[in-house]
Amino acid sequence: MRLLTPAGRRLSASEAVERLAKSGVLFLDQATVADVRSFLRDWTEPYRHPHENSPGITVIHSTPFRDGENNAGFTSRSLPLHTDRAHVAAQPAIVGCLYTAQARTGGESLLLDGVRVIKAAMERRLLADAGNVVLLAPGHPWLPVITTGRGSALWRIRYRSDALARPHAATVRAKPLLNLLHELPPPDGYAFAGGQGYLIHNLRVLHGRRAFSGDRRAVRVLATVTRSSGYAYLNEGFHLPAGTPATSRTDIARVETPHPADRADGGPA
């Protein structure tokens, strides 16, 4: 298996882990599922998922869409940008997708670095109310879309907007940030062939895909970084790149209970 930067530079295994931690994205080439498992074995453990075929592994191929079952990821439809398991508190830190059969047409993978979203929010001075833009998911607690992790050094993004969960402004003041999230920057698109794919930091990088035709097949890998690893902080968030302007407020993870007079129209109190 070849481990690559998106620009195509080949990396050693140790360089690849460091690159994934710093940039959030790593590309795979000439890879098998066994190769990916071997690369992850020493520093991660499988993240269990209800749809998995084996621990941390889910085989994805096109099946008919069924209303009300939230199975768009297992169809040929487009898949909006999201982070996996965004509606639960403990998400997988690492998400991988290895393609075993390429689509006949379409099916490009879409990747968006969440740092771009945070920078856009900083430029518009919207982060003071970030704790009040939350994901609403039936049966789950409100979870901020953008939050800091340990202290103020780590950042985290959890995002999806579909039948399972969608972002909501809990206060009127938070609506401008919600509007920004509804207009995400355009993602980068990649057409991967069989044996190619990616690993991403799921608390930083949003992913999706374009609609496709043909027998496109992929294997999804979900993992949590082991506590003994020097990269265990990836389970909590990521460091902003050097040179990113600091926000004027660091307690954005706190979700306030809005006063009734300050509630967004139609929002729950």
Coordinates of C-alpha atoms in Angstrom, one line a residue:
M1 CA 0.0 0.0 0.0
R2 CA 1.2 3.5 -0.8
L3 CA 0.4 6.3 1.7
L4 CA 0.2 9.7 0.0
T5 CA -0.5 13.3 0.5
P6 CA -3.4 14.7 -1.6
A7 CA -0.6 16.2 -3.8
G8 CA 0.8 12.7 -4.4
R9 CA 3.9 12.7 -2.2
R10 CA 4.6 9.3 -0.8
L11 CA 4.9 9.0 3.0
S12 CA 6.3 6.4 5.4
A13 CA 3.9 4.9 7.9
S14 CA 5.1 7.2 10.7
E15 CA 5.0 10.2 8.4
A16 CA 1.5 9.3 7.3
V17 CA 0.1 9.3 10.9
E18 CA 1.7 12.7 11.6
R19 CA 0.4 14.0 8.3
L20 CA -3.1 12.8 9.1
A21 CA -2.9 14.4 12.5
K22 CA -1.8 17.8 11.1
S23 CA -3.7 18.1 7.9
G24 CA -6.7 15.8 8.5
V25 CA -6.4 13.9 5.1
L26 CA -4.4 11.0 3.9
F27 CA -4.7 9.2 0.5
L28 CA -4.4 5.5 -0.2
D29 CA -3.2 3.8 -3.3
Q30 CA -2.6 0.1 -4.3
A31 CA -4.3 -0.8 -1.0
T32 CA -6.4 -3.7 0.4
V33 CA -8.5 -3.8 3.5
A34 CA -5.8 -5.9 5.1
D35 CA -3.3 -3.1 4.4
V36 CA -5.5 -0.4 5.9
R37 CA -6.1 -2.6 9.0
S38 CA -2.4 -3.2 9.4
F39 CA -1.6 0.5 9.1
L40 CA -4.2 1.4 11.8
R41 CA -3.6 -1.6 14.1
D42 CA -0.8 -0.1 16.2
W43 CA -2.5 3.2 17.1
T44 CA -6.2 2.8 16.8
E45 CA -9.0 0.4 17.7
P46 CA -12.2 -0.4 15.7
Y47 CA -15.2 1.9 16.3
R48 CA -18.3 -0.3 16.4
H49 CA -21.3 0.6 14.2
P50 CA -24.7 -1.0 13.8
H51 CA -24.2 -1.5 10.1
E52 CA -20.8 -3.0 10.3
N53 CA -19.9 -6.3 8.6
S54 CA -16.9 -6.9 11.0
P55 CA -15.5 -4.7 13.8
G56 CA -15.0 -1.2 12.4
I57 CA -15.6 -2.4 8.8
T58 CA -18.7 -1.8 6.6
V59 CA -19.0 -2.9 3.0
I60 CA -20.9 -0.2 1.0
H61 CA -22.6 -0.9 -2.3
S62 CA -25.6 0.5 -4.1
T63 CA -29.1 -0.7 -2.9
P64 CA -32.5 0.8 -3.6
F65 CA -33.4 3.9 -1.6
R66 CA -36.1 3.4 1.0
D67 CA -38.0 6.3 2.4
G68 CA -37.6 6.8 6.2
E69 CA -34.7 4.4 6.6
N70 CA -31.8 6.9 6.3
N71 CA -30.0 4.6 3.9
A72 CA -28.8 7.2 1.3
G73 CA -25.2 6.2 2.0
F74 CA -26.0 2.7 0.6
T75 CA -27.6 3.9 -2.6
S76 CA -26.3 5.6 -5.8
R77 CA -27.6 9.0 -4.7
S78 CA -25.4 11.9 -3.9
L79 CA -24.4 12.2 -0.2
P80 CA -24.2 15.6 1.4
L81 CA -21.2 16.7 3.3
H82 CA -21.2 15.4 6.9
T83 CA -19.0 13.9 9.6
D84 CA -19.8 10.3 10.5
R85 CA -21.9 9.6 13.7
A86 CA -22.3 13.4 14.1
H87 CA -25.4 13.0 16.3
V88 CA -23.7 10.9 19.0
A89 CA -21.3 12.3 21.6
A90 CA -18.4 9.9 21.0
Q91 CA -17.7 9.9 17.2
P92 CA -15.1 7.9 15.4
A93 CA -11.9 9.9 15.2
I94 CA -10.7 8.2 12.0
V95 CA -12.9 7.5 8.9
G96 CA -11.6 5.7 5.9
C97 CA -13.0 4.8 2.5
L98 CA -11.3 2.2 0.3
Y99 CA -12.8 1.7 -3.1
T100 CA -12.9 -1.8 -4.5
A101 CA -14.9 -1.0 -7.7
Q102 CA -15.2 2.4 -9.4
A103 CA -18.4 3.9 -10.6
R104 CA -19.2 3.9 -14.3
T105 CA -20.0 7.6 -14.1
G106 CA -19.9 10.1 -11.2
G107 CA -19.4 9.0 -7.6
E108 CA -16.5 11.4 -6.9
S109 CA -15.6 11.7 -3.2
L110 CA -16.1 15.1 -1.7
L111 CA -13.8 16.4 1.1
L112 CA -14.0 19.7 2.9
D113 CA -11.5 20.8 5.5
G114 CA -13.4 22.1 8.5
V115 CA -10.7 24.7 9.1
R116 CA -12.1 26.5 6.1
V117 CA -15.5 26.7 7.9
I118 CA -14.0 27.9 11.1
K119 CA -11.9 30.6 9.3
A120 CA -15.0 31.8 7.5
A121 CA -16.8 32.1 10.8
M122 CA -13.9 33.9 12.4
E123 CA -13.7 36.4 9.6
R124 CA -17.4 37.2 10.1
R125 CA -17.0 37.2 13.9
L126 CA -19.7 34.6 14.4
L127 CA -18.0 32.2 16.9
A128 CA -19.3 33.9 20.0
D129 CA -22.6 32.2 19.5
A130 CA -21.2 28.9 18.1
G131 CA -22.3 27.0 21.3
N132 CA -25.9 27.8 20.3
V133 CA -25.8 26.2 16.8
V134 CA -26.5 22.6 17.6
L135 CA -27.5 19.4 16.0
L136 CA -31.0 18.3 16.6
A137 CA -31.5 14.5 16.5
P138 CA -34.5 12.7 18.0
G139 CA -33.5 10.9 21.2
H140 CA -30.1 12.6 21.4
P141 CA -28.8 15.6 23.4
W142 CA -28.0 18.9 21.7
L143 CA -24.4 18.9 20.5
P144 CA -22.7 22.0 19.2
V145 CA -21.7 21.9 15.5
I146 CA -18.4 23.8 16.3
T147 CA -16.8 23.4 19.6
T148 CA -13.4 23.5 21.4
G149 CA -12.1 20.4 23.0
R150 CA -9.6 20.2 25.9
G151 CA -9.1 23.8 27.1
S152 CA -9.1 26.1 24.1
A153 CA -6.4 24.4 22.1
L154 CA -8.5 21.8 20.2
W155 CA -11.4 22.4 17.9
R156 CA -14.0 20.0 16.6
I157 CA -16.7 20.0 14.0
R158 CA -19.7 17.7 13.9
Y159 CA -22.1 18.2 11.0
R160 CA -24.9 16.6 9.1
S161 CA -28.1 17.9 7.6
D162 CA -30.6 15.1 6.8
A163 CA -33.5 13.2 8.2
L164 CA -31.3 11.9 11.1
A165 CA -30.0 15.2 12.3
R166 CA -29.8 18.8 11.2
P167 CA -28.2 22.0 12.5
H168 CA -30.4 24.4 14.4
A169 CA -29.9 27.9 15.8
A170 CA -31.1 27.8 19.5
T171 CA -31.1 31.6 19.7
V172 CA -31.7 34.4 17.3
R173 CA -28.1 35.6 17.7
A174 CA -26.9 32.3 16.4
K175 CA -28.8 32.4 13.1
P176 CA -26.0 34.1 11.1
L177 CA -23.7 31.2 11.9
L178 CA -26.4 28.7 11.0
N179 CA -26.8 30.5 7.6
L180 CA -23.0 30.2 7.1
L181 CA -23.3 26.4 7.6
H182 CA -26.1 26.2 5.1
E183 CA -23.6 27.7 2.5
L184 CA -20.5 25.6 3.1
P185 CA -17.5 26.3 0.9
P186 CA -17.2 24.1 -2.2
P187 CA -15.5 20.8 -1.4
D188 CA -12.6 19.2 -3.3
G189 CA -13.7 16.3 -5.5
Y190 CA -11.7 13.1 -6.2
A191 CA -12.3 10.2 -8.5
F192 CA -10.8 7.2 -6.8
A193 CA -10.2 3.9 -8.7
G194 CA -10.2 0.4 -7.2
G195 CA -7.5 0.1 -4.5
Q196 CA -7.5 3.8 -3.8
G197 CA -9.2 5.9 -1.2
Y198 CA -8.6 8.1 1.8
L199 CA -8.4 8.3 5.6
I200 CA -9.6 11.5 7.3
H201 CA -9.9 13.0 10.7
N202 CA -13.6 12.8 11.2
L203 CA -13.7 15.6 13.8
R204 CA -12.2 18.0 11.3
V205 CA -12.9 16.9 7.7
L206 CA -16.4 16.7 6.2
H207 CA -17.0 14.1 3.5
G208 CA -19.7 13.2 0.9
R209 CA -20.0 12.0 -2.7
R210 CA -21.7 12.8 -6.0
A211 CA -24.4 10.6 -7.4
F212 CA -23.2 7.8 -9.6
S213 CA -24.1 5.0 -11.9
G214 CA -22.6 1.5 -12.1
D215 CA -21.5 -1.0 -9.5
R216 CA -19.4 1.3 -7.3
R217 CA -18.2 -0.5 -4.2
A218 CA -16.3 0.7 -1.1
V219 CA -15.3 -0.4 2.3
R220 CA -15.7 2.1 5.1
V221 CA -13.4 2.0 8.1
L222 CA -14.2 3.6 11.4
A223 CA -11.6 3.8 14.3
T224 CA -10.9 5.5 17.6
V225 CA -7.3 6.3 18.5
T226 CA -6.0 4.2 21.4
R227 CA -5.5 6.1 24.7
S228 CA -1.9 5.0 24.9
S229 CA -1.1 6.7 21.5
G230 CA 0.5 10.0 21.3
Y231 CA -2.3 10.9 18.9
A232 CA -5.1 10.2 21.4
Y233 CA -6.0 13.9 21.3
L234 CA -7.5 13.3 17.9
N235 CA -10.5 11.7 19.7
E236 CA -11.3 15.2 21.1
G237 CA -10.4 17.5 18.2
F238 CA -7.7 19.1 16.2
H239 CA -5.3 22.0 16.4
L240 CA -5.8 24.9 14.1
P241 CA -2.9 25.4 11.7
A242 CA -0.3 27.9 12.7
G243 CA -1.2 31.4 11.6
T244 CA -4.9 31.0 12.0
P245 CA -6.3 34.2 13.8
A246 CA -7.4 33.5 17.3
T247 CA -11.0 33.9 18.3
S248 CA -11.9 36.5 20.9
R249 CA -13.9 34.0 22.9
T250 CA -12.9 30.4 23.8
D251 CA -15.9 29.1 25.8
I252 CA -17.9 28.4 22.6
A253 CA -18.6 24.8 23.6
R254 CA -21.2 25.9 26.2
V255 CA -24.8 25.5 25.1
E256 CA -27.0 28.0 26.7
T257 CA -30.7 27.5 27.4
P258 CA -32.2 30.4 25.5
H259 CA -34.6 32.8 27.1
P260 CA -38.1 32.4 25.5
A261 CA -37.9 35.9 24.1
D262 CA -34.5 35.1 22.4
R263 CA -35.6 31.8 20.8
A264 CA -35.2 31.3 17.1
D265 CA -38.5 31.1 15.3
G266 CA -39.9 27.6 15.7
G267 CA -37.0 26.3 17.7
P268 CA -37.3 24.2 20.9
A269 CA -36.6 25.8 24.2

